[in-house]
Amino acid sequence: MSAQTRIRVGRRAVAVSRPDKVLFPDDGITKAGLAEYYRRVAGAMVPHLAGRPLMLERRPDGVTGQVFMQKEVPAYFPEWFHRVELPKEGGTVVYPVCDDGPSLVYLAGQACITPHRFLSRADRPDHPDRLVFDLDPAGEDFALVRVTALRLRELLDGIGLPSAVMTTGSRGLHVVVPLDRRAPFDEVRRLARAVAEVLASRHPGELTTAARKEARGGRLYLDVQRNAYAQTAVAPYAVRARSGAPVAAPLRWSEVEEGGIDARTFTTATVVGRLDDDPWRDAFRRPRSARAALRRLERDTGD
């Protein structure tokens, strides 16, 4: 096994140790192969990571080995890697921030299979610029996930919130809304809960907002719990630790309408072919007000 290789990303050559280490045994994907994937998608992926604290899902022994969910930046990370210190209860955490292609490749070299990102940026960590609805099926009925995403888009459109959609690479879809960062997390979470409750009330036999699994009765859970300080969501184009190396892939709404996709449709082998026509290229250019949307929702529903 090679001791080290270097992968050039722009002007920087990033060292990757043990590049021949197999991380995905069913697929033969090595650490160097993972790093090369992240090098190829960096142009599309980094804009969704830049300025955001990350939680790193690291698997040094591959996807079948132990997982480490890491927030604190290790002391050995290179000086050029961006860090940010943010408060937590009783202290602070120094989080990694991935602002460029070399940083993304470096994380792959640390066996970070999946980076998970804050919904806020480090300069205003309590004021999110993303709102996320996590739609996971109770069983294997992905058709209901697609239908629910389309219903959610219609409801959001009605209160002035444009949305984008992506596969999670795991079980479901994320519907993501761009926000103007004026409202803090508690207000954004109030909006998210109110939207979920309205949608569930319209389709009570299929959807639920019940956090406890035993209370869901086989219905699809409209999960808004990620909309809180220091909570994270899987990053667009991130690889998931599953056989086949599925990817959290941005979609066009037309792909959801047409069907034929599920949570693991796109992989490291196929998603790169979508980069020249990135479905999310213009998705977040017009952030909207969470406060105005909540007022519209309350007016329309009589709350």
Coordinates of C-alpha atoms in Angstrom, one line a residue:
M1 CA 0.0 0.0 0.0
S2 CA 1.4 3.4 -1.0
A3 CA 2.3 5.6 1.9
Q4 CA 1.1 8.9 0.3
T5 CA 0.0 10.5 -2.9
R6 CA -0.6 14.1 -3.8
I7 CA -3.7 15.4 -5.6
R8 CA -3.4 18.8 -7.2
V9 CA -6.3 21.1 -6.7
G10 CA -5.7 24.6 -8.2
R11 CA -2.4 25.8 -6.9
R12 CA -2.2 23.4 -4.0
A13 CA -1.0 19.8 -3.9
V14 CA -2.9 18.0 -1.2
A15 CA -1.3 15.0 0.5
V16 CA -3.5 11.9 0.9
S17 CA -2.0 9.2 3.1
R18 CA -2.7 5.5 2.5
P19 CA -4.3 6.4 -0.9
D20 CA -4.9 2.7 -1.7
K21 CA -6.9 2.1 1.5
V22 CA -10.3 0.6 0.3
L23 CA -13.1 2.6 1.9
F24 CA -16.0 1.0 -0.1
P25 CA -15.2 -2.7 -0.3
D26 CA -18.2 -3.6 -2.4
D27 CA -17.3 -1.0 -5.0
G28 CA -13.5 -0.9 -4.8
I29 CA -13.4 2.8 -4.0
T30 CA -10.2 3.8 -2.3
K31 CA -9.3 6.8 -0.3
A32 CA -7.6 8.3 -3.4
G33 CA -10.7 7.5 -5.4
L34 CA -12.9 9.4 -2.8
A35 CA -10.5 12.3 -2.9
E36 CA -10.6 12.4 -6.7
Y37 CA -14.4 12.4 -6.6
Y38 CA -14.4 15.4 -4.3
R39 CA -11.8 17.1 -6.4
R40 CA -14.1 16.8 -9.4
V41 CA -17.3 18.1 -7.7
A42 CA -15.6 20.8 -5.7
G43 CA -16.7 23.6 -8.1
A44 CA -20.3 22.7 -7.6
M45 CA -20.1 21.6 -3.9
V46 CA -17.9 24.2 -2.3
P47 CA -20.3 27.1 -2.7
H48 CA -22.8 25.1 -0.5
L49 CA -20.1 24.6 2.2
A50 CA -18.1 27.9 2.2
G51 CA -18.3 29.9 5.4
R52 CA -20.3 27.1 7.2
P53 CA -19.1 25.1 10.2
L54 CA -19.1 21.4 9.4
M55 CA -19.5 18.1 11.2
L56 CA -17.3 15.4 9.7
E57 CA -18.5 11.8 9.3
R58 CA -15.2 10.0 9.3
R59 CA -14.7 6.2 8.7
P60 CA -10.9 5.5 8.8
D61 CA -11.5 1.7 8.3
G62 CA -14.1 2.2 5.5
V63 CA -17.8 2.2 5.4
T64 CA -18.1 -1.2 7.2
G65 CA -15.9 0.1 10.1
Q66 CA -16.4 2.4 13.0
V67 CA -17.8 5.9 12.4
F68 CA -16.6 9.1 14.1
M69 CA -18.8 12.1 14.1
Q70 CA -16.3 14.9 14.6
K71 CA -16.9 18.6 15.2
E72 CA -13.7 19.8 16.8
V73 CA -10.8 20.4 14.4
P74 CA -7.8 18.1 15.2
A75 CA -4.6 19.9 16.1
Y76 CA -2.8 18.3 13.2
F77 CA -4.9 19.9 10.5
P78 CA -2.8 22.2 8.3
E79 CA -2.5 25.9 9.1
W80 CA -4.2 26.8 5.8
F81 CA -7.4 24.9 6.7
H82 CA -10.1 27.4 7.8
R83 CA -11.4 27.1 11.4
V84 CA -14.0 28.9 13.4
E85 CA -14.6 29.0 17.1
L86 CA -18.3 29.1 18.1
P87 CA -20.1 28.8 21.5
K88 CA -21.6 25.7 23.0
E89 CA -23.1 25.1 26.4
G90 CA -20.3 25.5 28.8
G91 CA -17.6 26.4 26.3
T92 CA -16.7 26.6 22.7
V93 CA -16.0 24.4 19.7
V94 CA -13.5 25.0 16.9
Y95 CA -15.2 23.8 13.8
P96 CA -13.7 23.0 10.4
V97 CA -14.9 25.2 7.5
C98 CA -14.4 24.1 3.9
D99 CA -13.9 27.2 1.8
D100 CA -12.1 25.7 -1.3
G101 CA -11.3 22.6 -3.3
P102 CA -8.1 21.8 -1.5
S103 CA -9.9 21.7 1.9
L104 CA -12.5 19.4 0.5
V105 CA -9.9 17.0 -0.9
Y106 CA -8.0 17.2 2.4
L107 CA -11.1 16.1 4.3
A108 CA -11.4 13.1 2.0
G109 CA -7.8 12.3 2.8
Q110 CA -8.9 12.2 6.4
A111 CA -11.5 9.5 5.5
C112 CA -14.3 12.0 5.9
I113 CA -16.9 10.2 3.8
T114 CA -19.7 12.7 4.4
P115 CA -19.4 16.3 5.4
H116 CA -22.5 17.6 7.2
R117 CA -23.1 21.4 7.2
F118 CA -24.6 24.0 9.4
L119 CA -27.8 25.7 8.0
S120 CA -26.2 29.1 9.0
R121 CA -22.8 30.6 8.2
A122 CA -20.1 31.2 10.8
D123 CA -20.4 35.0 10.8
R124 CA -24.0 34.8 12.0
P125 CA -24.4 31.3 13.4
D126 CA -27.8 31.8 15.0
H127 CA -29.3 33.3 11.8
P128 CA -29.8 30.5 9.2
D129 CA -29.8 31.1 5.5
R130 CA -31.3 27.7 4.8
L131 CA -34.4 26.0 6.0
V132 CA -34.6 22.2 5.5
F133 CA -37.5 19.7 5.5
D134 CA -36.3 16.1 5.7
L135 CA -38.7 13.7 4.1
D136 CA -38.0 10.0 4.9
P137 CA -40.4 7.2 4.2
A138 CA -41.6 5.0 7.1
G139 CA -41.0 2.0 4.9
E140 CA -39.9 1.7 1.2
D141 CA -42.7 3.8 -0.3
F142 CA -40.6 6.4 -2.1
A143 CA -43.5 7.4 -4.3
L144 CA -45.0 9.0 -1.2
V145 CA -41.8 10.9 -0.6
R146 CA -41.9 12.4 -4.1
V147 CA -45.6 13.3 -3.8
T148 CA -45.0 14.9 -0.4
A149 CA -42.1 16.9 -1.8
L150 CA -44.3 18.3 -4.5
R151 CA -47.1 19.1 -2.1
L152 CA -44.6 20.9 0.1
R153 CA -43.2 22.9 -2.8
E154 CA -46.8 24.0 -3.6
L155 CA -47.4 25.1 0.0
L156 CA -44.1 26.9 0.1
D157 CA -44.7 28.7 -3.2
G158 CA -48.0 29.9 -1.8
I159 CA -46.3 31.7 1.1
G160 CA -43.6 33.2 -1.1
L161 CA -40.8 30.7 -0.5
P162 CA -39.0 29.2 -3.5
S163 CA -37.5 25.8 -2.8
A164 CA -34.9 23.3 -4.1
V165 CA -34.9 19.6 -3.7
M166 CA -32.2 16.9 -3.5
T167 CA -31.8 13.2 -2.7
T168 CA -30.2 12.5 0.6
G169 CA -28.2 9.5 -0.8
S170 CA -29.7 7.6 2.1
R171 CA -33.5 7.1 2.3
G172 CA -35.4 10.3 1.3
L173 CA -35.4 13.8 0.0
H174 CA -34.5 17.2 1.4
V175 CA -36.5 20.3 0.4
V176 CA -34.4 23.4 1.0
V177 CA -35.5 27.0 1.2
P178 CA -33.1 30.0 0.9
L179 CA -33.5 32.6 3.7
D180 CA -32.3 36.2 4.1
R181 CA -30.7 35.6 7.5
R182 CA -32.8 38.2 9.3
A183 CA -34.7 35.7 11.5
P184 CA -33.0 33.7 14.2
F185 CA -33.3 29.9 14.4
D186 CA -36.2 30.0 16.9
E187 CA -38.3 31.9 14.4
V188 CA -37.3 29.8 11.5
R189 CA -38.1 26.6 13.4
R190 CA -41.5 28.1 14.2
L191 CA -42.1 28.6 10.5
A192 CA -40.9 25.1 9.6
R193 CA -43.1 23.5 12.2
A194 CA -46.1 25.5 11.1
V195 CA -45.6 24.5 7.5
A196 CA -45.2 20.9 8.5
E197 CA -48.3 20.9 10.6
V198 CA -50.4 22.5 7.9
L199 CA -49.3 19.9 5.4
A200 CA -49.8 17.0 7.8
S201 CA -53.3 18.3 8.6
R202 CA -54.2 18.2 4.9
H203 CA -53.0 14.6 4.5
P204 CA -53.4 13.0 8.0
G205 CA -53.5 9.5 6.7
E206 CA -50.1 9.8 5.0
L207 CA -48.1 12.4 6.9
T208 CA -47.3 13.2 10.5
T209 CA -45.2 15.6 12.6
A210 CA -44.9 13.2 15.5
A211 CA -41.3 13.0 16.6
R212 CA -41.8 9.6 18.4
K213 CA -41.6 6.7 16.0
E214 CA -44.3 4.7 17.8
A215 CA -46.7 7.6 17.3
R216 CA -46.3 7.8 13.5
G217 CA -48.4 4.8 12.6
G218 CA -46.4 4.1 9.4
R219 CA -46.9 7.6 8.1
L220 CA -44.1 9.7 6.5
Y221 CA -42.5 12.0 9.1
L222 CA -42.1 15.7 8.2
D223 CA -38.8 16.2 10.0
V224 CA -37.9 19.9 10.8
Q225 CA -35.5 19.2 13.7
R226 CA -32.4 20.2 11.8
N227 CA -33.5 23.8 11.9
A228 CA -31.7 24.7 15.1
Y229 CA -28.3 26.1 16.2
A230 CA -25.4 23.7 15.7
Q231 CA -27.6 21.1 14.0
T232 CA -26.4 19.9 10.6
A233 CA -27.7 18.5 7.3
V234 CA -25.9 16.4 4.7
A235 CA -24.2 18.6 2.2
P236 CA -25.1 18.6 -1.5
Y237 CA -22.9 16.2 -3.5
A238 CA -21.7 14.5 -0.3
V239 CA -21.0 10.8 -0.5
R240 CA -23.0 8.5 1.8
A241 CA -21.4 5.5 3.6
R242 CA -23.5 2.9 1.8
S243 CA -22.8 0.2 -0.8
G244 CA -22.7 1.7 -4.2
A245 CA -21.4 5.1 -2.9
P246 CA -24.7 7.0 -3.3
V247 CA -24.5 10.8 -3.4
A248 CA -26.8 13.5 -1.9
A249 CA -27.7 14.9 -5.3
P250 CA -29.4 18.2 -6.2
L251 CA -32.4 17.6 -8.5
R252 CA -34.6 19.5 -10.8
W253 CA -38.2 19.6 -9.7
S254 CA -39.1 18.1 -13.1
E255 CA -37.2 15.0 -12.1
V256 CA -39.4 14.6 -9.0
E257 CA -42.5 15.2 -11.0
E258 CA -41.5 12.6 -13.6
G259 CA -40.5 9.9 -11.1
G260 CA -37.9 7.3 -11.8
I261 CA -35.6 8.5 -9.0
D262 CA -35.1 7.5 -5.4
A263 CA -32.8 8.5 -2.6
R264 CA -29.8 6.6 -4.0
T265 CA -30.3 7.0 -7.7
F266 CA -27.1 9.0 -8.1
T267 CA -23.6 7.8 -7.2
T268 CA -20.0 9.0 -7.4
A269 CA -19.9 7.3 -10.8
T270 CA -22.9 9.0 -12.2
V271 CA -23.4 12.4 -10.6
V272 CA -20.3 14.0 -12.1
G273 CA -22.1 13.9 -15.5
R274 CA -24.6 16.4 -14.1
L275 CA -22.1 19.1 -13.2
D276 CA -22.1 20.9 -16.5
D277 CA -25.8 21.6 -16.0
D278 CA -26.0 21.8 -12.2
P279 CA -29.7 21.7 -11.1
W280 CA -28.9 24.1 -8.2
R281 CA -26.8 26.6 -10.1
D282 CA -29.3 29.4 -9.6
A283 CA -31.4 28.0 -6.8
F284 CA -30.3 30.3 -4.0
R285 CA -29.8 33.7 -5.6
R286 CA -33.0 35.2 -4.2
P287 CA -33.3 34.5 -0.4
R288 CA -36.6 35.2 1.2
S289 CA -37.9 36.4 4.6
A290 CA -39.0 33.7 7.0
R291 CA -41.0 36.3 9.0
A292 CA -43.0 37.4 6.0
A293 CA -43.7 33.8 5.0
L294 CA -44.9 33.0 8.5
R295 CA -47.3 36.0 8.4
R296 CA -48.7 34.8 5.1
L297 CA -49.1 31.2 6.4
E298 CA -50.9 32.4 9.5
R299 CA -53.1 34.7 7.4
D300 CA -54.0 32.0 4.9
T301 CA -54.7 29.3 7.6
G302 CA -56.4 31.6 10.0
D303 CA -54.0 30.9 12.8

